[in-house]
Short mmCIF file of C-alpha atoms and ligand atoms in Angstrom, two decimals:
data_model
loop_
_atom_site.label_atom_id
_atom_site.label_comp_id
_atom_site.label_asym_id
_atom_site.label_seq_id
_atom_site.Cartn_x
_atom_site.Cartn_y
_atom_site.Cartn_z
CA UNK A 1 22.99 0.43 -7.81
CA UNK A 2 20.68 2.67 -9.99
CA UNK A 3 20.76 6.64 -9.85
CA UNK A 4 18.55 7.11 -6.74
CA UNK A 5 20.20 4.96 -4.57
CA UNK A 6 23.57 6.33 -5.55
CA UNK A 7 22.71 9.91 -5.01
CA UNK A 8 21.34 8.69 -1.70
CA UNK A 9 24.44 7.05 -0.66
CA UNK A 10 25.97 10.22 -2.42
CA UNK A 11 24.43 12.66 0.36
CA UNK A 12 25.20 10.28 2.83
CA UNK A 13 28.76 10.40 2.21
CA UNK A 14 28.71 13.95 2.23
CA UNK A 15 26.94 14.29 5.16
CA UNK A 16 28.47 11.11 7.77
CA UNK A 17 31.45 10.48 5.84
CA UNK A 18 31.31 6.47 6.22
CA UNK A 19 30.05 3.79 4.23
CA UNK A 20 26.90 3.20 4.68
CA UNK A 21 24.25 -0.20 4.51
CA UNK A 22 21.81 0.73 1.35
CA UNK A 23 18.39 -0.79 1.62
CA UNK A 24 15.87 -0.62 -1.32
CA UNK A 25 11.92 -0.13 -0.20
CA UNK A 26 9.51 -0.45 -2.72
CA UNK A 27 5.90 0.84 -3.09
CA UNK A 28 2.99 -1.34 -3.35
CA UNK A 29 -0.05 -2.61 -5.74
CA UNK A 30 -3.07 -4.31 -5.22
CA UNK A 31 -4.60 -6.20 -7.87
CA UNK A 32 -7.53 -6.73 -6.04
CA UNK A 33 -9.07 -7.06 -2.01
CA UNK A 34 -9.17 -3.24 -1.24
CA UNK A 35 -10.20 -2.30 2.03
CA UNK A 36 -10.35 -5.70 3.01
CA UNK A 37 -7.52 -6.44 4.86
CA UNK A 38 -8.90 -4.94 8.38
CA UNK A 39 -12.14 -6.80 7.54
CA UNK A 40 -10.20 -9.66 7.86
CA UNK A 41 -10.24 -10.67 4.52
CA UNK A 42 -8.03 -11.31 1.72
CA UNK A 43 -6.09 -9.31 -0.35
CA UNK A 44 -3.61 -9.43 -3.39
CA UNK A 45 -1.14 -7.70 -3.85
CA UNK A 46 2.50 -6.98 -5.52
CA UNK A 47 5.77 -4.75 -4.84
CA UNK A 48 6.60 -2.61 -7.66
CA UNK A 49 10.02 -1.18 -9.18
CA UNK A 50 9.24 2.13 -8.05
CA UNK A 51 11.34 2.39 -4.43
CA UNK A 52 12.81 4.39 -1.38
CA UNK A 53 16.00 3.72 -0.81
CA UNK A 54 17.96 3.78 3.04
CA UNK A 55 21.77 4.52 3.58
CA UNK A 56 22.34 3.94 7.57
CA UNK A 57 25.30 3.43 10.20
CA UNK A 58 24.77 3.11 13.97
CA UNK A 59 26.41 5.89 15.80
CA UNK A 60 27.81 4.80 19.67
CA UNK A 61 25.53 7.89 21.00
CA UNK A 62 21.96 8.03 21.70
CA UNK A 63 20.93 10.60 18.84
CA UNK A 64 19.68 9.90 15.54
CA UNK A 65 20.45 11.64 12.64
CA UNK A 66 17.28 11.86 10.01
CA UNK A 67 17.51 13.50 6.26
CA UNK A 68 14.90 13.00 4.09
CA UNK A 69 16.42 13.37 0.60
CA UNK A 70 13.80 14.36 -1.36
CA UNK A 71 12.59 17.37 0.91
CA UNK A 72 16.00 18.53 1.51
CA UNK A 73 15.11 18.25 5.21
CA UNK A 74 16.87 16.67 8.33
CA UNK A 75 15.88 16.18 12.15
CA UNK A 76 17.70 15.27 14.94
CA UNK A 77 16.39 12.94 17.88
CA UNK A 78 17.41 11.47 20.85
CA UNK A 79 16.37 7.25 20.58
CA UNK A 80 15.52 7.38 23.98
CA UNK A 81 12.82 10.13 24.00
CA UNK A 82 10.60 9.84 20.73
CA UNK A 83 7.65 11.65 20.76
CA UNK A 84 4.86 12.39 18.07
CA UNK A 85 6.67 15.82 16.13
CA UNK A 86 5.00 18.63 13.89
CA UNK A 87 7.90 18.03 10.79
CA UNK A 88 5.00 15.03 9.72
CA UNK A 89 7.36 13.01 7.65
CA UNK A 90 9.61 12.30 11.16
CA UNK A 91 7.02 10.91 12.70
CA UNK A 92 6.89 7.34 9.74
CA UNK A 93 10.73 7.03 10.99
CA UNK A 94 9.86 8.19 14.81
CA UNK A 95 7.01 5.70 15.30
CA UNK A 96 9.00 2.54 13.99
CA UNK A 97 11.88 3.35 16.71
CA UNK A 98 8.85 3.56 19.32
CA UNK A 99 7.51 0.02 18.12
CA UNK A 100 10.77 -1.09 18.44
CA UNK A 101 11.21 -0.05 22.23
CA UNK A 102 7.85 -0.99 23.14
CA UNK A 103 8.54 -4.49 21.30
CA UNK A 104 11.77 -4.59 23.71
CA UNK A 105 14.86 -4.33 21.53
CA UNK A 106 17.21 -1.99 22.51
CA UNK A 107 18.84 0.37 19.52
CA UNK A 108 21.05 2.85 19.94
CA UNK A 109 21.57 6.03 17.54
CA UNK A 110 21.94 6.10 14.03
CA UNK A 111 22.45 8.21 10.95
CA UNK A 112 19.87 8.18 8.37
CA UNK A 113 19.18 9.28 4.99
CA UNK A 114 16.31 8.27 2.83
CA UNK A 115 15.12 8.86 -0.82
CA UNK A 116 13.44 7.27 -3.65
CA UNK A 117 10.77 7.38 -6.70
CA UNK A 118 7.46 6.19 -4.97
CA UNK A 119 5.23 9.95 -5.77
CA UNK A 120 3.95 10.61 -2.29
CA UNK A 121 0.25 10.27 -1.83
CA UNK A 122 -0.35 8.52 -4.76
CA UNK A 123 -2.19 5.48 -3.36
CA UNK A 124 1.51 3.84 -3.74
CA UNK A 125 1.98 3.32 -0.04
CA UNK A 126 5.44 5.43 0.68
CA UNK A 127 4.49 5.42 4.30
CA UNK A 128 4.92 1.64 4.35
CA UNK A 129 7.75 1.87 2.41
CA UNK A 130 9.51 4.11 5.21
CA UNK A 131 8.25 2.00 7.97
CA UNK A 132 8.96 -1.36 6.79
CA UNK A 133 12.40 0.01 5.29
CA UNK A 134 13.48 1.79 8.43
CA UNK A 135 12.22 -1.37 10.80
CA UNK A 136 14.27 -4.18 8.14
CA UNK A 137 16.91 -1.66 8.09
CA UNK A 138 17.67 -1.42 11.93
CA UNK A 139 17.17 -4.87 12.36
CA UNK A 140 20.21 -5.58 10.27
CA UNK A 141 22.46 -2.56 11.68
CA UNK A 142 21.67 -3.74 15.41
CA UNK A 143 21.53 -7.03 14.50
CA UNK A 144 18.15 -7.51 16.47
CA UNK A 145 17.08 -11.09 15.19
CA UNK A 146 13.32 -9.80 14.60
CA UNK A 147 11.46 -12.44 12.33
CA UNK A 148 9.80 -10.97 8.78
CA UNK A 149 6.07 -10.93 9.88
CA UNK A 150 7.34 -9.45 13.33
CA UNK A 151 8.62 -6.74 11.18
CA UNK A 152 5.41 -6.07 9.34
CA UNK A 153 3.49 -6.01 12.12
CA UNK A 154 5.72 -3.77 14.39
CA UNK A 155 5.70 -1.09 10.99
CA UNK A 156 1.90 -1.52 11.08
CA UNK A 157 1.30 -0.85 14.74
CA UNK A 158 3.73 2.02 13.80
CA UNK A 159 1.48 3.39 12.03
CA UNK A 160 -1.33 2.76 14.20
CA UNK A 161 -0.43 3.89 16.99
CA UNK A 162 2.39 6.98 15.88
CA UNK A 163 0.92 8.00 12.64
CA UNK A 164 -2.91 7.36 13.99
CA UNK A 165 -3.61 6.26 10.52
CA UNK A 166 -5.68 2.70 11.71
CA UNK A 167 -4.75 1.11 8.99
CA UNK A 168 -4.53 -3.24 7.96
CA UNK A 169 -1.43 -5.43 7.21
CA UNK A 170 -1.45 -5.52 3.83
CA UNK A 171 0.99 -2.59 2.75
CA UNK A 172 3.59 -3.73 5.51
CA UNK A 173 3.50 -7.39 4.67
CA UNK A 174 3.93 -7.13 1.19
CA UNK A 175 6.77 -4.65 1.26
CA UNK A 176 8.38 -7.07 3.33
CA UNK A 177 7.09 -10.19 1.72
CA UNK A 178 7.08 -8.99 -2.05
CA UNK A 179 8.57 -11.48 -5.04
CA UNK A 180 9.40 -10.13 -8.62
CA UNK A 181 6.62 -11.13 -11.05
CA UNK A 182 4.53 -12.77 -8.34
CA UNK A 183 1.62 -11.62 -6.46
CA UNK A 184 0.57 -12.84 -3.29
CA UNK A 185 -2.99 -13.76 -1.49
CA UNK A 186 -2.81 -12.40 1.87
CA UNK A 187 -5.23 -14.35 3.98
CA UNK A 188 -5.19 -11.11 6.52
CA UNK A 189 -6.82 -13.19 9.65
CA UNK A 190 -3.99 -16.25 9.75
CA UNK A 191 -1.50 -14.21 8.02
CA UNK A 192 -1.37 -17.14 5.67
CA UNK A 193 0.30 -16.33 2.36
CA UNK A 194 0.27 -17.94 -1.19
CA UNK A 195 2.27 -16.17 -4.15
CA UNK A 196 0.71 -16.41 -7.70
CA UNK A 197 2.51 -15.76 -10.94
CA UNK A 198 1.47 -12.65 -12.79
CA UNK A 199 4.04 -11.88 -15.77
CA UNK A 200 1.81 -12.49 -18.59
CA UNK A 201 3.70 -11.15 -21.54
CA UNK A 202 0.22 -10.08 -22.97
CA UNK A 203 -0.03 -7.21 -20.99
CA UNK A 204 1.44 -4.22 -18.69
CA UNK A 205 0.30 -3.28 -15.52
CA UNK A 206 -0.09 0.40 -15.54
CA UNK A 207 -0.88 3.22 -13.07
CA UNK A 208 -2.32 6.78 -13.90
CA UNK A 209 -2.06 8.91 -11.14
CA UNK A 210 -4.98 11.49 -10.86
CA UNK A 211 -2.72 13.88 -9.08
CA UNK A 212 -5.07 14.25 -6.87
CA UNK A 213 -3.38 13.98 -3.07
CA UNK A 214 -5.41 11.62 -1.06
CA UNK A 215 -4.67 11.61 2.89
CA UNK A 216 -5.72 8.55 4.71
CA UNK A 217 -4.84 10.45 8.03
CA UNK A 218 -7.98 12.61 7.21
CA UNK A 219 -10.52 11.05 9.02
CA UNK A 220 -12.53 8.65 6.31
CA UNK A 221 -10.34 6.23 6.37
CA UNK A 222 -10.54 5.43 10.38
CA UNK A 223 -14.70 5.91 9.67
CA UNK A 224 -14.79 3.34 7.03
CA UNK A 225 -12.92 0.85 9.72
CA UNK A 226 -15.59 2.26 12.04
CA UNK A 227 -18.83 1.08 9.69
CA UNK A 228 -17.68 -1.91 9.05
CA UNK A 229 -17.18 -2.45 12.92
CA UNK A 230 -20.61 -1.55 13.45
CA UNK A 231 -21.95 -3.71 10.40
CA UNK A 232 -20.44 -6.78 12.40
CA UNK A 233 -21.96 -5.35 15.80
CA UNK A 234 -25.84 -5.64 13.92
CA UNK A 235 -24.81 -8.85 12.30
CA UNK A 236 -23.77 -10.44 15.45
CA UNK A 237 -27.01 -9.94 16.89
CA UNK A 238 -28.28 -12.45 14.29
CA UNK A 239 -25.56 -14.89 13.32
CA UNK A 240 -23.20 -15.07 17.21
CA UNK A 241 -20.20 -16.47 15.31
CA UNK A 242 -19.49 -13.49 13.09
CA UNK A 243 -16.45 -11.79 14.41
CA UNK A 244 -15.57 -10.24 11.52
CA UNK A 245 -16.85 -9.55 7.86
CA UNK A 246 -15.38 -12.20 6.51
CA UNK A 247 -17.10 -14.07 8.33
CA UNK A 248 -20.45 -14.08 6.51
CA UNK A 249 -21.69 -15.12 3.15
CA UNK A 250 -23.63 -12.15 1.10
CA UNK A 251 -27.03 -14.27 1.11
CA UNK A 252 -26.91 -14.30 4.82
CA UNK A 253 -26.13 -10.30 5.11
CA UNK A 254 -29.31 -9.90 1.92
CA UNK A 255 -31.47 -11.56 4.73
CA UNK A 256 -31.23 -8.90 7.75
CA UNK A 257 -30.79 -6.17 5.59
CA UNK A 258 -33.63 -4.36 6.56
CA UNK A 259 -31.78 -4.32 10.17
CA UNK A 260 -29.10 -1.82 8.90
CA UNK A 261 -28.59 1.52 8.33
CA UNK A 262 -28.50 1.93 4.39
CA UNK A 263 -24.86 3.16 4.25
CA UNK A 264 -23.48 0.36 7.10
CA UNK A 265 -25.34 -2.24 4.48
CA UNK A 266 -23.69 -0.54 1.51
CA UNK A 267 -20.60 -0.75 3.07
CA UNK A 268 -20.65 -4.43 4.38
CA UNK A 269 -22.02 -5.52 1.10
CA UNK A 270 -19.15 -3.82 -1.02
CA UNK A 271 -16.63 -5.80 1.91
CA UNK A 272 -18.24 -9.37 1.18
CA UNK A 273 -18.48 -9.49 -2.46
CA UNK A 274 -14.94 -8.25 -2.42
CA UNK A 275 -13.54 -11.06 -0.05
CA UNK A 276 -15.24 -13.52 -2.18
CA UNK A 277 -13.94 -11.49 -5.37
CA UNK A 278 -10.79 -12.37 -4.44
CA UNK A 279 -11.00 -16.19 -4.24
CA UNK A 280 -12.50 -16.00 -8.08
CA UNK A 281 -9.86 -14.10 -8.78
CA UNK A 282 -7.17 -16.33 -8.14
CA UNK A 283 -9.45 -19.02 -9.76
CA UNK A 284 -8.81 -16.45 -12.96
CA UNK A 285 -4.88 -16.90 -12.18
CA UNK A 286 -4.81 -20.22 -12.17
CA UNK A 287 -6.85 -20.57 -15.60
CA UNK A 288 -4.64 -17.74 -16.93
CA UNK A 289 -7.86 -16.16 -17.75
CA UNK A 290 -7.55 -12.47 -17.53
CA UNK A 291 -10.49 -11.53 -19.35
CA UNK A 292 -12.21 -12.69 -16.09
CA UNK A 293 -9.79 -11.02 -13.99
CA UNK A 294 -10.12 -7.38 -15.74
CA UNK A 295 -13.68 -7.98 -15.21
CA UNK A 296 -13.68 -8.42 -11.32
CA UNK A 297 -11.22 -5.23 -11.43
CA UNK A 298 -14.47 -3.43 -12.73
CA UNK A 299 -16.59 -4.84 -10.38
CA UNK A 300 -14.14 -3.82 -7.33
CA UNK A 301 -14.03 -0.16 -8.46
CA UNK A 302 -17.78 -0.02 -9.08
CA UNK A 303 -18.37 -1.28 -5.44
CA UNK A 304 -15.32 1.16 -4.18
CA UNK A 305 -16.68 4.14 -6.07
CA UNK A 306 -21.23 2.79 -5.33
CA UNK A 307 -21.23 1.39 -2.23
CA UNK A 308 -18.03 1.93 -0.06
CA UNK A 309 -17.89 5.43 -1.28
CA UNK A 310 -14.35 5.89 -1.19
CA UNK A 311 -13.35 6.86 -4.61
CA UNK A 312 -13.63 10.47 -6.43
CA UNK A 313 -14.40 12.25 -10.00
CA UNK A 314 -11.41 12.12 -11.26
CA UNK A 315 -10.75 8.41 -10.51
CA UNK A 316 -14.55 7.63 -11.46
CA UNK A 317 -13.73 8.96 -14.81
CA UNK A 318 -10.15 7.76 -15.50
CA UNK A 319 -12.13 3.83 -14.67
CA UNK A 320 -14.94 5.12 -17.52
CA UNK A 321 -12.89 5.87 -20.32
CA UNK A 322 -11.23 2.77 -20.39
CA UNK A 323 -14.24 0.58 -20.25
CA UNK A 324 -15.07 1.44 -24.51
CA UNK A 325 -10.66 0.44 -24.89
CA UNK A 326 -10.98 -3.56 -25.95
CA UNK A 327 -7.32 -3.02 -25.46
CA UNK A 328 -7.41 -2.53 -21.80
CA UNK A 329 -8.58 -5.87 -19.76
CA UNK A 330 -9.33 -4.48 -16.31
CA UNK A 331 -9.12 -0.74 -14.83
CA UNK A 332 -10.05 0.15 -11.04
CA UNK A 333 -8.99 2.78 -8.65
CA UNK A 334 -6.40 1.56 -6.28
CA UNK A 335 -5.14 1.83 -2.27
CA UNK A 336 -7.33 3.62 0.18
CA UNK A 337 -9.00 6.06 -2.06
CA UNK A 338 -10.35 9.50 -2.37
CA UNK A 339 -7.50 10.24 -4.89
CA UNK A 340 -3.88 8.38 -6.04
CA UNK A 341 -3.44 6.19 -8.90
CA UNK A 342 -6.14 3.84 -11.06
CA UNK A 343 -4.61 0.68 -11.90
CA UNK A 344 -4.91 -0.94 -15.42
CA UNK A 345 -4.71 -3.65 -17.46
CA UNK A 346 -3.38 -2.94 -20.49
CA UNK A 347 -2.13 -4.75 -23.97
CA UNK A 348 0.90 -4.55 -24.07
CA UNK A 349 1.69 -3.95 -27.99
CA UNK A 350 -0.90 -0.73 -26.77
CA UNK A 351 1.00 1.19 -24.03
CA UNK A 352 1.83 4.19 -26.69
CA UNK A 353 -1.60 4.28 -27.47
CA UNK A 354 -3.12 4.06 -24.38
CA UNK A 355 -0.72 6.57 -22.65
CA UNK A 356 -1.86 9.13 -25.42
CA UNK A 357 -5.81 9.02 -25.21
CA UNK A 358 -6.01 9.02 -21.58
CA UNK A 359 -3.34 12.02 -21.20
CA UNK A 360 -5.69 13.60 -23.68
CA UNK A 361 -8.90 12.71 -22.17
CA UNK A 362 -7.92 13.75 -18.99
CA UNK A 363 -6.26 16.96 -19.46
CA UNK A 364 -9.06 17.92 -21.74
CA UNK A 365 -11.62 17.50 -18.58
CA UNK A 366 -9.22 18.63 -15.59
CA UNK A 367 -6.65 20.86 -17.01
CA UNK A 368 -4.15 18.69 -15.66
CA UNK A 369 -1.89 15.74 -17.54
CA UNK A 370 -1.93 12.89 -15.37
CA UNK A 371 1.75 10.94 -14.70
CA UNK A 372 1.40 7.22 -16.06
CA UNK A 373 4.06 4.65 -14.45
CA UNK A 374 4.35 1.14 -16.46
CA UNK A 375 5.08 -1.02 -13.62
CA UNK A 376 7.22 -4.38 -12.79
CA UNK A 377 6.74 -6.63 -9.97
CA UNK A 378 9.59 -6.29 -8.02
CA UNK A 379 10.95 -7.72 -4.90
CA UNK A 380 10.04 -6.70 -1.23
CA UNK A 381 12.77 -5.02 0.52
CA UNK A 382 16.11 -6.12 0.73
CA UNK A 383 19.97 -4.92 1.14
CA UNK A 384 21.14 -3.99 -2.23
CA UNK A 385 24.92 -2.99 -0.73
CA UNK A 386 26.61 -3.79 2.85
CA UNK A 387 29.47 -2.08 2.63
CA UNK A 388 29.05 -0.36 6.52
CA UNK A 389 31.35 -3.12 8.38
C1 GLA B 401 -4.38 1.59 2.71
C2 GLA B 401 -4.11 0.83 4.00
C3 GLA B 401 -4.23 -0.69 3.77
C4 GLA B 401 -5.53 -1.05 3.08
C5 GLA B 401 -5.77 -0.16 1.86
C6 GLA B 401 -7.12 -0.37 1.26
O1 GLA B 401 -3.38 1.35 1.76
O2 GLA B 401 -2.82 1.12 4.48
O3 GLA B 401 -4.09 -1.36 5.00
O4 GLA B 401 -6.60 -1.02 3.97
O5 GLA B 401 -5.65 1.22 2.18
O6 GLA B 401 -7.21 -1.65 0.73
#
């Protein structure tokens, strides 16, 4: 068990005195297909080494018992009356015992405390991390028999529907789904799933995080979801099959573009290359070719930051300086936007380097030295000690 986890299970014992289940949770990348999984599209992404980590019993009572270690915070609930709370952070943990009820299983109370590495905010998707962790976690106190996607997509409409952040499948899934060293191609209508090496020695993937908080809650998020939703309304007038984005190719949305709005055509342009950005992509995989790859990065975070409007200065500029490094293969920002992380591609004899110039480059122009993560592909989540029966 690494440090986190043990002064988790550390507070736990202090607090509940009982051995507890640990579960690890880990945060999420996405190498490429951003913003396309509620389009329907495809997406591809990985679960990281950085993680949250659960220690839980079930109590025979009907409270539960919520700490969140990092905040030094805790909250007490009855299971049987959950309702949307002011302390925010309740309310990831809240909303996946409401999914549960509505789904029909029938929990009792339970002691909680949570913890881990993911920086909040960051693009990383933490909230996932605490939905999916909490949902896997219960299902293996309670013993409730739920199925792996059922558990992605209860966390999900946790978040849809608790949170009111409307967001797609892909965060859940792959927290749930994740592999070490592989990614995987979402296909987010059928929910079918291929996984795809990606532990080229050549390289390291590695995150700089702006430090600049984004919040998907605020409202652009939820209005992206809403464009594209009226970009299929306009196209459905002209092709009656398209039910979603990915359904069209981008010659057919070039020929009724002067039927749309300028910014719903910006957006539903940016949505279709990138669906079809990711099937190249994987081509790239396949030929080992990540030249290719770090290209299409570029050309995601050019449409992100252009056309879907979603990125910032900060990220805009972290993506520029990179592009004169011949040591760095791909660079783009990363998650829902507005702020969080870039991700890059970068040699790997060239880390040290690479860590220096852009701590310099950025400090020099924002005042502020940005925190760079060197990231594995880890596993999704998993039980990492039962020691509770
Ligand atoms: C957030 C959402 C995801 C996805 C990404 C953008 O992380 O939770 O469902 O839409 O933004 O790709």
């Amino acid at each position: 068990m690494n440090e986190t986890a043990l002064r988790v299970r550390e507070k736990f014992l202090k607090l509940f005195k009982e051995n507890p289940l640990i579960v690890r949770s880990p945060g999420r990348i996405n190498l490429i297909g951003e913003h396309t999984d509620y389009n329907m599209g495809f997406v591809l992404p990985a679960a990281i080494d950085k993680s949250i980590y659960f220690a839980l019993t079930p109590r025979d009572d009907n409270n539960c018992f919520l700490h969140a270690f990092d905040l030094n915070d805790s909250y007490q609930h009855q299971v049987s009356n959950i309702e949307y709370q002011e302390k925010r952070w309740a309310n990831y943990l809240l909303g996946v015992i409401d999914q549960l009820k509505i789904f029909g299983y029938n929990i009792s109370g339970f002691n909680c405390v949570f913890g881990g590495n993911i920086p909040i905010g960051a693009g990383l998707s933490s909230s996932a991390a605490i939905e999916a962790g909490l949902a896997f976690s219960l299902n293996h106190i309670f013993n409730l028999g739920i199925e792996k996607l059922e558990l992605v997509k209860l966390s999900q409409k946790a978040e849809n529907q608790f949170v009111g952040v409307n967001c797609g499948i892909m965060d859940q899934f792959i927290n749930i789904f994740g592999k070490a060293s592989k990614v995987i191609k979402i296909d987010c209508r059928s929910l079918d799933y291929t996984y795809y090496p990606f532990d080229n020695n050549n390289f390291k993937i590695v995150l700089v995080n702006t430090l600049i908080h984004h919040s998907l809650a605020s409202s652009e998020y939820n209005s992206r979801r809403m464009q594209c939703e009226s970009g299929v309304k306009i196209l459905q007038n002209y092709f009656p099959n398209v039910k979603s984005l990915r359904d069209i190719t981008s010659s057919s949305l070039n020929q009724v573009e002067a039927k749309f709005d300028k910014i719903i055509y910006n957006r539903c342009k940016y949505i279709v290359d990138e669906i079809e950005r990711v099937n190249f992509a994987c081509r790239d995989l396949i030929n080992n070719d990540f030249l290719s790859f770090g290209k299409k990065m570029y050309e995601t975070h050019f449409g992100l930051s252009k056309d879907y409007e979603v990125s910032c200065s900060e990220l805009d500029y972290l993506v520029d300086q990179t592009v004169e490094k011949d040591y760095v293969f791909g660079a783009r920002m990363m998650g829902g936007g507005f702020g969080g992380c870039t991700l890059n591609l970068v040699a790997s004899d060239c880390i040290n380097e690479f860590e220096k110039e852009i701590v310099y480059e950025y400090k020099k122009k924002y005042s502020l030295i940005p925190e760079i993560y060197v990231c594995e592909i880890a596993n999704g989540t998993n039980i990492i000690s039962d020691t509770s029966n």
